PDB file of C-alpha atoms in Angstrom:
ATOM      1  CA  MET A 724     -10.680-155.037   8.618  1.00  0.00           C
ATOM      2  CA  SER A 725     -11.109-156.241  12.130  1.00  0.00           C
ATOM      3  CA  GLU A 726     -10.869-152.995  13.721  1.00  0.00           C
ATOM      4  CA  VAL A 727     -13.301-151.439  11.122  1.00  0.00           C
ATOM      5  CA  SER A 728     -15.748-154.136  11.808  1.00  0.00           C
ATOM      6  CA  GLN A 729     -15.671-153.619  15.557  1.00  0.00           C
ATOM      7  CA  ASN A 730     -16.215-150.017  15.110  1.00  0.00           C
ATOM      8  CA  SER A 731     -19.215-150.365  12.933  1.00  0.00           C
ATOM      9  CA  GLU A 732     -20.636-152.894  15.451  1.00  0.00           C
ATOM     10  CA  SER A 733     -20.030-150.319  18.241  1.00  0.00           C
ATOM     11  CA  ILE A 734     -21.835-147.649  16.344  1.00  0.00           C
ATOM     12  CA  SER A 735     -24.817-150.156  15.438  1.00  0.00           C
ATOM     13  CA  ALA A 736     -24.888-151.256  19.206  1.00  0.00           C
ATOM     14  CA  ALA A 737     -25.032-147.561  20.302  1.00  0.00           C
ATOM     15  CA  ARG A 738     -28.054-146.740  18.122  1.00  0.00           C
ATOM     16  CA  GLU A 739     -29.896-150.088  19.341  1.00  0.00           C
ATOM     17  CA  GLN A 740     -29.182-148.845  22.905  1.00  0.00           C
ATOM     18  CA  GLU A 741     -30.460-145.227  22.259  1.00  0.00           C
ATOM     19  CA  ASN A 742     -33.629-146.845  20.792  1.00  0.00           C
ATOM     20  CA  SER A 743     -34.077-149.318  23.518  1.00  0.00           C
ATOM     21  CA  ILE A 744     -34.225-147.067  26.503  1.00  0.00           C
ATOM     22  CA  SER A 745     -35.859-143.987  27.373  1.00  0.00           C
ATOM     23  CA  PRO A 746     -34.161-140.789  26.757  1.00  0.00           C
ATOM     24  CA  GLU A 747     -34.199-139.768  30.333  1.00  0.00           C
ATOM     25  CA  LEU A 748     -32.328-142.979  31.175  1.00  0.00           C
ATOM     26  CA  PHE A 749     -29.898-142.567  28.454  1.00  0.00           C
ATOM     27  CA  ASP A 750     -28.928-139.004  29.650  1.00  0.00           C
ATOM     28  CA  GLU A 751     -28.495-140.387  33.269  1.00  0.00           C
ATOM     29  CA  GLN A 752     -26.078-142.954  32.019  1.00  0.00           C
ATOM     30  CA  LEU A 753     -24.271-140.266  30.152  1.00  0.00           C
ATOM     31  CA  LEU A 754     -24.018-138.306  33.326  1.00  0.00           C
ATOM     32  CA  LYS A 755     -22.329-141.252  35.074  1.00  0.00           C
ATOM     33  CA  LEU A 756     -20.230-141.755  32.110  1.00  0.00           C
ATOM     34  CA  VAL A 757     -18.750-138.146  32.090  1.00  0.00           C
ATOM     35  CA  ILE A 758     -18.697-137.601  35.857  1.00  0.00           C
ATOM     36  CA  THR A 759     -16.620-141.034  36.015  1.00  0.00           C
ATOM     37  CA  LEU A 760     -14.444-139.869  33.287  1.00  0.00           C
ATOM     38  CA  GLY A 761     -13.415-136.713  34.928  1.00  0.00           C
ATOM     39  CA  HIS A 762     -12.876-138.354  38.364  1.00  0.00           C
ATOM     40  CA  CYS A 763     -10.641-140.959  36.755  1.00  0.00           C
ATOM     41  CA  LEU A 764      -8.574-138.184  35.220  1.00  0.00           C
ATOM     42  CA  GLN A 765      -8.290-136.154  38.312  1.00  0.00           C
ATOM     43  CA  LYS A 766      -7.083-139.244  40.218  1.00  0.00           C
ATOM     44  CA  CYS A 767      -4.349-139.455  37.664  1.00  0.00           C
ATOM     45  CA  ALA A 768      -3.317-136.116  38.418  1.00  0.00           C
ATOM     46  CA  ALA A 769      -4.500-134.691  34.974  1.00  0.00           C
ATOM     47  CA  GLU A 770      -4.215-130.896  34.212  1.00  0.00           C
ATOM     48  CA  THR A 771      -7.430-128.970  35.019  1.00  0.00           C
ATOM     49  CA  TYR A 772      -7.795-128.106  31.350  1.00  0.00           C
ATOM     50  CA  ARG A 773      -7.678-131.587  30.441  1.00  0.00           C
ATOM     51  CA  VAL A 774     -10.385-132.665  32.792  1.00  0.00           C
ATOM     52  CA  GLU A 775     -12.597-129.959  31.773  1.00  0.00           C
ATOM     53  CA  GLU A 776     -12.130-130.341  27.910  1.00  0.00           C
ATOM     54  CA  SER A 777     -12.378-134.086  27.877  1.00  0.00           C
ATOM     55  CA  CYS A 778     -15.826-133.806  29.690  1.00  0.00           C
ATOM     56  CA  SER A 779     -16.981-130.988  27.600  1.00  0.00           C
ATOM     57  CA  TYR A 780     -16.009-132.743  24.332  1.00  0.00           C
ATOM     58  CA  LEU A 781     -17.835-136.010  25.365  1.00  0.00           C
ATOM     59  CA  LEU A 782     -21.035-134.169  26.293  1.00  0.00           C
ATOM     60  CA  ASN A 783     -21.091-132.338  23.115  1.00  0.00           C
ATOM     61  CA  ALA A 784     -20.421-135.323  20.985  1.00  0.00           C
ATOM     62  CA  TYR A 785     -23.424-136.855  22.333  1.00  0.00           C
ATOM     63  CA  GLY A 786     -25.493-133.844  21.424  1.00  0.00           C
ATOM     64  CA  CYS A 787     -25.853-132.024  24.868  1.00  0.00           C
ATOM     65  CA  THR A 788     -26.268-128.327  25.254  1.00  0.00           C
ATOM     66  CA  ASP A 789     -25.528-125.759  27.816  1.00  0.00           C
ATOM     67  CA  VAL A 790     -22.337-127.865  28.745  1.00  0.00           C
ATOM     68  CA  GLU A 791     -20.690-126.389  31.777  1.00  0.00           C
ATOM     69  CA  VAL A 792     -17.655-128.027  33.491  1.00  0.00           C
ATOM     70  CA  PHE A 793     -15.829-126.705  36.464  1.00  0.00           C
ATOM     71  CA  ALA A 794     -12.601-128.537  37.938  1.00  0.00           C
ATOM     72  CA  VAL A 795     -10.155-127.949  40.438  1.00  0.00           C
ATOM     73  CA  ALA A 796      -7.592-129.921  42.210  1.00  0.00           C
ATOM     74  CA  ASN A 797      -9.995-132.263  44.086  1.00  0.00           C
ATOM     75  CA  TYR A 798     -13.349-131.374  42.991  1.00  0.00           C
ATOM     76  CA  ILE A 799     -15.317-131.452  39.659  1.00  0.00           C
ATOM     77  CA  SER A 800     -18.706-130.296  38.800  1.00  0.00           C
ATOM     78  CA  LEU A 801     -20.709-130.377  35.539  1.00  0.00           C
ATOM     79  CA  ALA A 802     -24.124-129.398  34.377  1.00  0.00           C
ATOM     80  CA  PHE A 803     -25.773-129.811  30.955  1.00  0.00           C
ATOM     81  CA  THR A 804     -29.056-130.184  29.006  1.00  0.00           C
ATOM     82  CA  GLY A 805     -29.357-133.739  27.563  1.00  0.00           C
ATOM     83  CA  PRO A 806     -30.644-134.669  24.140  1.00  0.00           C
ATOM     84  CA  SER A 807     -34.086-135.203  26.038  1.00  0.00           C
ATOM     85  CA  GLY A 808     -34.107-131.798  26.796  1.00  0.00           C
ATOM     86  CA  LYS A 809     -33.744-132.271  30.619  1.00  0.00           C
ATOM     87  CA  GLU A 810     -31.211-130.760  32.592  1.00  0.00           C
ATOM     88  CA  PHE A 811     -28.698-132.708  34.628  1.00  0.00           C
ATOM     89  CA  SER A 812     -25.882-131.783  36.981  1.00  0.00           C
ATOM     90  CA  ALA A 813     -23.215-133.742  39.260  1.00  0.00           C
ATOM     91  CA  GLN A 814     -20.519-133.092  41.429  1.00  0.00           C
ATOM     92  CA  LYS A 815     -17.794-135.316  42.817  1.00  0.00           C
ATOM     93  CA  ARG A 816     -14.803-134.690  45.319  1.00  0.00           C
ATOM     94  CA  LEU A 817     -11.537-136.426  45.048  1.00  0.00           C
ATOM     95  CA  HIS A 818      -9.966-137.627  48.177  1.00  0.00           C
ATOM     96  CA  MET A 819      -6.757-139.097  46.978  1.00  0.00           C
ATOM     97  CA  ARG A 820      -4.763-139.155  43.732  1.00  0.00           C
ATOM     98  CA  SER A 821      -1.408-140.366  42.370  1.00  0.00           C
ATOM     99  CA  ASP A 822       0.547-139.321  39.421  1.00  0.00           C
ATOM    100  CA  ASN A 823      -0.140-141.849  36.435  1.00  0.00           C
ATOM    101  CA  LEU A 824       0.733-140.341  33.120  1.00  0.00           C
ATOM    102  CA  ARG A 825      -0.110-143.926  31.551  1.00  0.00           C
ATOM    103  CA  LYS A 826      -3.623-144.036  32.436  1.00  0.00           C
ATOM    104  CA  ILE A 827      -3.802-140.337  31.320  1.00  0.00           C
ATOM    105  CA  ASP A 828      -2.806-141.196  27.953  1.00  0.00           C
ATOM    106  CA  LEU A 829      -5.191-144.245  27.625  1.00  0.00           C
ATOM    107  CA  LEU A 830      -8.149-142.153  29.119  1.00  0.00           C
ATOM    108  CA  ASN A 831      -7.327-139.472  26.411  1.00  0.00           C
ATOM    109  CA  ALA A 832      -7.220-141.888  23.587  1.00  0.00           C
ATOM    110  CA  LYS A 833     -10.405-143.559  24.837  1.00  0.00           C
ATOM    111  CA  THR A 834     -12.291-140.065  25.163  1.00  0.00           C
ATOM    112  CA  ARG A 835     -11.422-139.437  21.474  1.00  0.00           C
ATOM    113  CA  GLN A 836     -12.602-142.830  20.484  1.00  0.00           C
ATOM    114  CA  ILE A 837     -15.757-142.470  22.346  1.00  0.00           C
ATOM    115  CA  CYS A 838     -16.458-138.754  20.566  1.00  0.00           C
ATOM    116  CA  GLU A 839     -15.766-140.387  17.248  1.00  0.00           C
ATOM    117  CA  LEU A 840     -17.528-143.725  17.499  1.00  0.00           C
ATOM    118  CA  LYS A 841     -20.435-142.550  20.072  1.00  0.00           C
ATOM    119  CA  PRO A 842     -21.124-146.007  21.617  1.00  0.00           C
ATOM    120  CA  SER A 843     -23.740-146.466  24.175  1.00  0.00           C
ATOM    121  CA  PRO A 844     -22.924-144.493  27.515  1.00  0.00           C
ATOM    122  CA  GLU A 845     -22.994-147.984  29.444  1.00  0.00           C
ATOM    123  CA  GLN A 846     -20.494-149.583  26.971  1.00  0.00           C
ATOM    124  CA  ALA A 847     -18.295-146.565  27.269  1.00  0.00           C
ATOM    125  CA  LEU A 848     -18.436-146.401  30.967  1.00  0.00           C
ATOM    126  CA  LYS A 849     -17.281-149.989  31.203  1.00  0.00           C
ATOM    127  CA  GLU A 850     -14.209-149.159  28.907  1.00  0.00           C
ATOM    128  CA  ILE A 851     -13.428-146.070  31.078  1.00  0.00           C
ATOM    129  CA  GLU A 852     -13.837-148.066  34.292  1.00  0.00           C
ATOM    130  CA  ALA A 853     -11.697-150.931  32.865  1.00  0.00           C
ATOM    131  CA  ILE A 854      -8.706-148.259  32.210  1.00  0.00           C
ATOM    132  CA  ASP A 855      -9.222-146.926  35.839  1.00  0.00           C
ATOM    133  CA  ALA A 856      -8.986-150.649  37.131  1.00  0.00           C
ATOM    134  CA  LEU A 857      -5.528-151.278  35.327  1.00  0.00           C
ATOM    135  CA  PRO A 858      -2.950-151.974  37.969  1.00  0.00           C
ATOM    136  CA  SER A 859      -0.137-149.689  38.538  1.00  0.00           C
ATOM    137  CA  TYR A 860       3.629-150.767  38.252  1.00  0.00           C
ATOM    138  CA  SER A 861       4.408-153.618  40.592  1.00  0.00           C
ATOM    139  CA  PHE A 862       5.777-152.862  44.041  1.00  0.00           C
ATOM    140  CA  PRO A 863       9.367-153.950  43.004  1.00  0.00           C
ATOM    141  CA  ALA A 864       9.286-151.916  40.065  1.00  0.00           C
ATOM    142  CA  GLN A 865       8.016-148.939  41.942  1.00  0.00           C
ATOM    143  CA  VAL A 866      10.840-149.248  44.561  1.00  0.00           C
ATOM    144  CA  LEU A 867      13.572-149.704  41.836  1.00  0.00           C
ATOM    145  CA  ILE A 868      12.302-146.602  39.997  1.00  0.00           C
ATOM    146  CA  CYS A 869      12.332-144.759  43.398  1.00  0.00           C
ATOM    147  CA  GLY A 870      16.033-145.734  43.694  1.00  0.00           C
ATOM    148  CA  LEU A 871      16.770-144.579  40.262  1.00  0.00           C
ATOM    149  CA  VAL A 872      15.296-141.192  40.884  1.00  0.00           C
ATOM    150  CA  GLY A 873      17.782-140.630  43.783  1.00  0.00           C
ATOM    151  CA  PHE A 874      20.611-141.989  41.684  1.00  0.00           C
ATOM    152  CA  GLY A 875      19.738-139.682  38.667  1.00  0.00           C
ATOM    153  CA  PHE A 876      19.176-136.464  40.524  1.00  0.00           C
ATOM    154  CA  THR A 877      22.281-137.095  42.584  1.00  0.00           C
ATOM    155  CA  PHE A 878      24.275-137.594  39.333  1.00  0.00           C
ATOM    156  CA  LEU A 879      22.630-134.530  37.964  1.00  0.00           C
ATOM    157  CA  LEU A 880      24.079-132.685  40.886  1.00  0.00           C
ATOM    158  CA  LYS A 881      27.486-133.824  40.095  1.00  0.00           C
ATOM    159  CA  GLY A 882      27.726-136.331  42.769  1.00  0.00           C
ATOM    160  CA  SER A 883      30.242-139.117  42.503  1.00  0.00           C
ATOM    161  CA  LEU A 884      29.469-142.654  41.811  1.00  0.00           C
ATOM    162  CA  ALA A 885      29.496-143.694  45.483  1.00  0.00           C
ATOM    163  CA  ALA A 886      27.108-140.723  46.177  1.00  0.00           C
ATOM    164  CA  CYS A 887      24.781-141.765  43.555  1.00  0.00           C
ATOM    165  CA  THR A 888      24.622-145.362  44.773  1.00  0.00           C
ATOM    166  CA  TYR A 889      24.202-144.241  48.387  1.00  0.00           C
ATOM    167  CA  ALA A 890      21.257-142.169  47.438  1.00  0.00           C
ATOM    168  CA  PHE A 891      19.955-145.158  45.367  1.00  0.00           C
ATOM    169  CA  GLY A 892      19.997-147.008  48.538  1.00  0.00           C
ATOM    170  CA  ILE A 893      18.309-144.296  50.531  1.00  0.00           C
ATOM    171  CA  ASP A 894      15.270-143.983  48.224  1.00  0.00           C
ATOM    172  CA  VAL A 895      15.027-147.766  48.163  1.00  0.00           C
ATOM    173  CA  VAL A 896      14.647-147.832  51.616  1.00  0.00           C
ATOM    174  CA  LEU A 897      12.525-144.929  51.727  1.00  0.00           C
ATOM    175  CA  ARG A 898       9.990-146.497  49.300  1.00  0.00           C
ATOM    176  CA  LEU A 899       9.837-149.511  51.322  1.00  0.00           C
ATOM    177  CA  LEU A 900       9.079-147.701  54.580  1.00  0.00           C
ATOM    178  CA  LEU A 901       6.368-145.372  53.122  1.00  0.00           C
ATOM    179  CA  GLU A 902       4.554-148.362  51.655  1.00  0.00           C
ATOM    180  CA  LEU A 903       2.687-148.903  54.813  1.00  0.00           C
ATOM    181  CA  PHE A 904       1.345-144.968  54.748  1.00  0.00           C
ATOM    182  CA  TYR A 905       0.394-145.453  51.078  1.00  0.00           C
ATOM    183  CA  LYS A 906      -1.752-148.252  51.746  1.00  0.00           C
ATOM    184  CA  GLU A 907      -3.697-146.438  54.498  1.00  0.00           C
ATOM    185  CA  GLN A 908      -3.768-143.428  52.388  1.00  0.00           C
ATOM    186  CA  THR A 909      -2.262-141.278  54.960  1.00  0.00           C
ATOM    187  CA  ASN A 910      -2.324-137.537  54.363  1.00  0.00           C
ATOM    188  CA  ARG A 911       0.457-136.382  51.917  1.00  0.00           C
ATOM    189  CA  ILE A 912       1.681-133.625  54.027  1.00  0.00           C
ATOM    190  CA  PHE A 913       2.306-136.152  56.994  1.00  0.00           C
ATOM    191  CA  VAL A 914       3.870-138.716  54.701  1.00  0.00           C
ATOM    192  CA  ASN A 915       6.410-136.057  53.445  1.00  0.00           C
ATOM    193  CA  ILE A 916       7.322-135.126  56.873  1.00  0.00           C
ATOM    194  CA  ILE A 917       7.907-138.832  57.666  1.00  0.00           C
ATOM    195  CA  GLY A 918       9.775-139.142  54.441  1.00  0.00           C
ATOM    196  CA  GLY A 919      11.963-136.042  54.987  1.00  0.00           C
ATOM    197  CA  MET A 920      12.740-137.550  58.386  1.00  0.00           C
ATOM    198  CA  ILE A 921      13.813-141.002  56.845  1.00  0.00           C
ATOM    199  CA  VAL A 922      16.010-139.442  54.165  1.00  0.00           C
ATOM    200  CA  THR A 923      17.812-137.271  56.671  1.00  0.00           C
ATOM    201  CA  PHE A 924      18.416-140.219  59.192  1.00  0.00           C
ATOM    202  CA  LEU A 925      19.659-142.509  56.478  1.00  0.00           C
ATOM    203  CA  ALA A 926      21.948-139.959  54.884  1.00  0.00           C
ATOM    204  CA  TRP A 927      23.550-139.169  58.199  1.00  0.00           C
ATOM    205  CA  PRO A 928      25.759-142.160  58.316  1.00  0.00           C
ATOM    206  CA  CYS A 929      27.573-141.057  54.921  1.00  0.00           C
ATOM    207  CA  ARG A 930      29.574-138.493  56.990  1.00  0.00           C
ATOM    208  CA  TYR A 931      31.599-141.465  58.499  1.00  0.00           C
ATOM    209  CA  LEU A 932      31.812-143.217  54.985  1.00  0.00           C
ATOM    210  CA  GLY A 933      34.094-140.569  53.180  1.00  0.00           C
ATOM    211  CA  LEU A 934      31.021-138.985  51.696  1.00  0.00           C
ATOM    212  CA  ALA A 935      30.693-135.830  54.083  1.00  0.00           C
ATOM    213  CA  ASP A 936      31.384-133.413  51.287  1.00  0.00           C
ATOM    214  CA  GLU A 937      28.686-134.847  49.135  1.00  0.00           C
ATOM    215  CA  MET A 938      25.980-135.239  51.802  1.00  0.00           C
ATOM    216  CA  ASN A 939      23.971-132.306  50.536  1.00  0.00           C
ATOM    217  CA  TYR A 940      23.938-133.816  47.089  1.00  0.00           C
ATOM    218  CA  ILE A 941      22.783-137.068  48.492  1.00  0.00           C
ATOM    219  CA  VAL A 942      20.054-135.541  50.473  1.00  0.00           C
ATOM    220  CA  ALA A 943      18.881-133.408  47.705  1.00  0.00           C
ATOM    221  CA  GLY A 944      18.834-136.244  45.259  1.00  0.00           C
ATOM    222  CA  SER A 945      17.013-138.487  47.579  1.00  0.00           C
ATOM    223  CA  PHE A 946      14.326-135.690  48.329  1.00  0.00           C
ATOM    224  CA  MET A 947      13.278-135.616  44.762  1.00  0.00           C
ATOM    225  CA  TYR A 948      11.156-138.617  44.995  1.00  0.00           C
ATOM    226  CA  LEU A 949       8.960-136.742  47.558  1.00  0.00           C
ATOM    227  CA  PHE A 950       9.123-133.534  45.666  1.00  0.00           C
ATOM    228  CA  PRO A 951       5.640-133.057  43.732  1.00  0.00           C
ATOM    229  CA  GLY A 952       7.220-131.786  40.499  1.00  0.00           C
ATOM    230  CA  ILE A 953       4.219-132.854  38.191  1.00  0.00           C
ATOM    231  CA  ALA A 954       1.830-130.761  40.615  1.00  0.00           C
ATOM    232  CA  LEU A 955       4.293-127.858  40.491  1.00  0.00           C
ATOM    233  CA  MET A 956       4.318-127.901  36.642  1.00  0.00           C
ATOM    234  CA  ASN A 957       0.513-128.447  36.159  1.00  0.00           C
ATOM    235  CA  SER A 958      -0.041-125.428  38.480  1.00  0.00           C
ATOM    236  CA  ILE A 959       2.047-123.282  36.253  1.00  0.00           C
ATOM    237  CA  ARG A 960       0.225-124.593  33.190  1.00  0.00           C
ATOM    238  CA  ASP A 961      -3.095-123.787  34.887  1.00  0.00           C
ATOM    239  CA  ILE A 962      -2.147-120.388  35.774  1.00  0.00           C
ATOM    240  CA  ILE A 963      -0.884-119.763  32.173  1.00  0.00           C
ATOM    241  CA  ALA A 964      -4.207-121.158  30.914  1.00  0.00           C
ATOM    242  CA  SER A 965      -5.899-118.379  33.209  1.00  0.00           C
ATOM    243  CA  ASP A 966      -7.345-121.027  35.427  1.00  0.00           C
ATOM    244  CA  TYR A 967      -6.152-119.267  38.277  1.00  0.00           C
ATOM    245  CA  LEU A 968      -8.136-120.876  41.207  1.00  0.00           C
ATOM    246  CA  ALA A 969      -7.154-124.493  39.934  1.00  0.00           C
ATOM    247  CA  GLY A 970      -3.491-123.148  39.513  1.00  0.00           C
ATOM    248  CA  LEU A 971      -2.962-121.488  42.810  1.00  0.00           C
ATOM    249  CA  THR A 972      -4.790-124.420  44.584  1.00  0.00           C
ATOM    250  CA  LYS A 973      -2.122-126.741  43.087  1.00  0.00           C
ATOM    251  CA  LEU A 974       0.700-124.258  43.754  1.00  0.00           C
ATOM    252  CA  LEU A 975      -0.418-123.945  47.430  1.00  0.00           C
ATOM    253  CA  GLU A 976      -0.434-127.734  47.800  1.00  0.00           C
ATOM    254  CA  THR A 977       3.041-127.923  46.300  1.00  0.00           C
ATOM    255  CA  ILE A 978       4.422-125.290  48.535  1.00  0.00           C
ATOM    256  CA  LEU A 979       2.878-127.147  51.641  1.00  0.00           C
ATOM    257  CA  VAL A 980       4.193-130.450  50.330  1.00  0.00           C
ATOM    258  CA  ALA A 981       7.713-129.105  50.066  1.00  0.00           C
ATOM    259  CA  MET A 982       7.529-127.432  53.309  1.00  0.00           C
ATOM    260  CA  SER A 983       6.593-130.841  54.948  1.00  0.00           C
ATOM    261  CA  ILE A 984       9.661-132.240  53.641  1.00  0.00           C
ATOM    262  CA  ALA A 985      11.807-129.341  55.185  1.00  0.00           C
ATOM    263  CA  ILE A 986      10.004-129.667  58.366  1.00  0.00           C
ATOM    264  CA  GLY A 987      10.720-133.519  58.487  1.00  0.00           C
ATOM    265  CA  SER A 988      14.437-133.072  57.519  1.00  0.00           C
ATOM    266  CA  GLY A 989      14.766-130.333  60.118  1.00  0.00           C
ATOM    267  CA  LEU A 990      13.089-132.425  63.017  1.00  0.00           C
ATOM    268  CA  ALA A 991      15.451-135.243  61.937  1.00  0.00           C
ATOM    269  CA  LEU A 992      18.669-132.886  62.078  1.00  0.00           C
ATOM    270  CA  SER A 993      17.397-131.433  65.432  1.00  0.00           C
ATOM    271  CA  LEU A 994      17.307-134.985  66.920  1.00  0.00           C
ATOM    272  CA  LEU A 995      20.623-136.065  65.541  1.00  0.00           C
ATOM    273  CA  ASN A 996      22.354-132.910  66.930  1.00  0.00           C
ATOM    274  CA  HIS A 997      20.916-133.528  70.188  1.00  0.00           C
ATOM    275  CA  TRP A 998      21.977-137.098  70.323  1.00  0.00           C
ATOM    276  CA  GLY A 999      25.360-137.082  68.760  1.00  0.00           C
ATOM    277  CA  GLY A1000      26.342-133.422  67.981  1.00  0.00           C
ATOM    278  CA  MET A1001      27.402-131.859  64.531  1.00  0.00           C
TER     279      MET A1001
END
């Protein structure tokens, strides 16, 4: 009963809000709401179709017409005619993003709720921004998860328990060392070059610990933390959905990131070969 009453209060508040402000101001608030929603989804690495459909559904729910939404990996543009009859448009560019499926799920649920209840754009914007401001996993949890990625993929490659444990340690150290680059929002390609070098340097001692035959498994398993798997899957989904520009853009980004890992590993191997021989 409390949830029903809250929903009723939200609808009543929305109607009062519409009556208390001018139609033009209402449309401007709606514009800010939708561009913020699309930007938040992109920051969490949502698929292109999800970004476009979420923004379109939201605008249509508030009675907008001539709705056009265009999104690629790091850019969103939208245009619509508001209930007041005035045309609006906005564009926003994304500089950094990170995979966060939890926030994507929360934003999806919130979008459906907004479309159903139609609260005031100002109130809806606060709810979207509250989701965007939610903290990510704690740093210790991120380090642990990173280590488990190395352990798990090495296990899938049929590495021994010792090899899996070694890969776990590599990825833990890797995540600790990369934290500085993440805080400075360093270019992802450069980060992966450094990451490839770190993994290779850390994997080298396993040759002297009785794990020489499993070094390839250890390196490959440790690299999986750096590999942009979600971006690759999203690019394929976008291409299948005929969003060729967005799909090819993400696919190119995936290839460049994967190449940067190989470059970093190659540089590390060259240095190790120069210093100590194969």
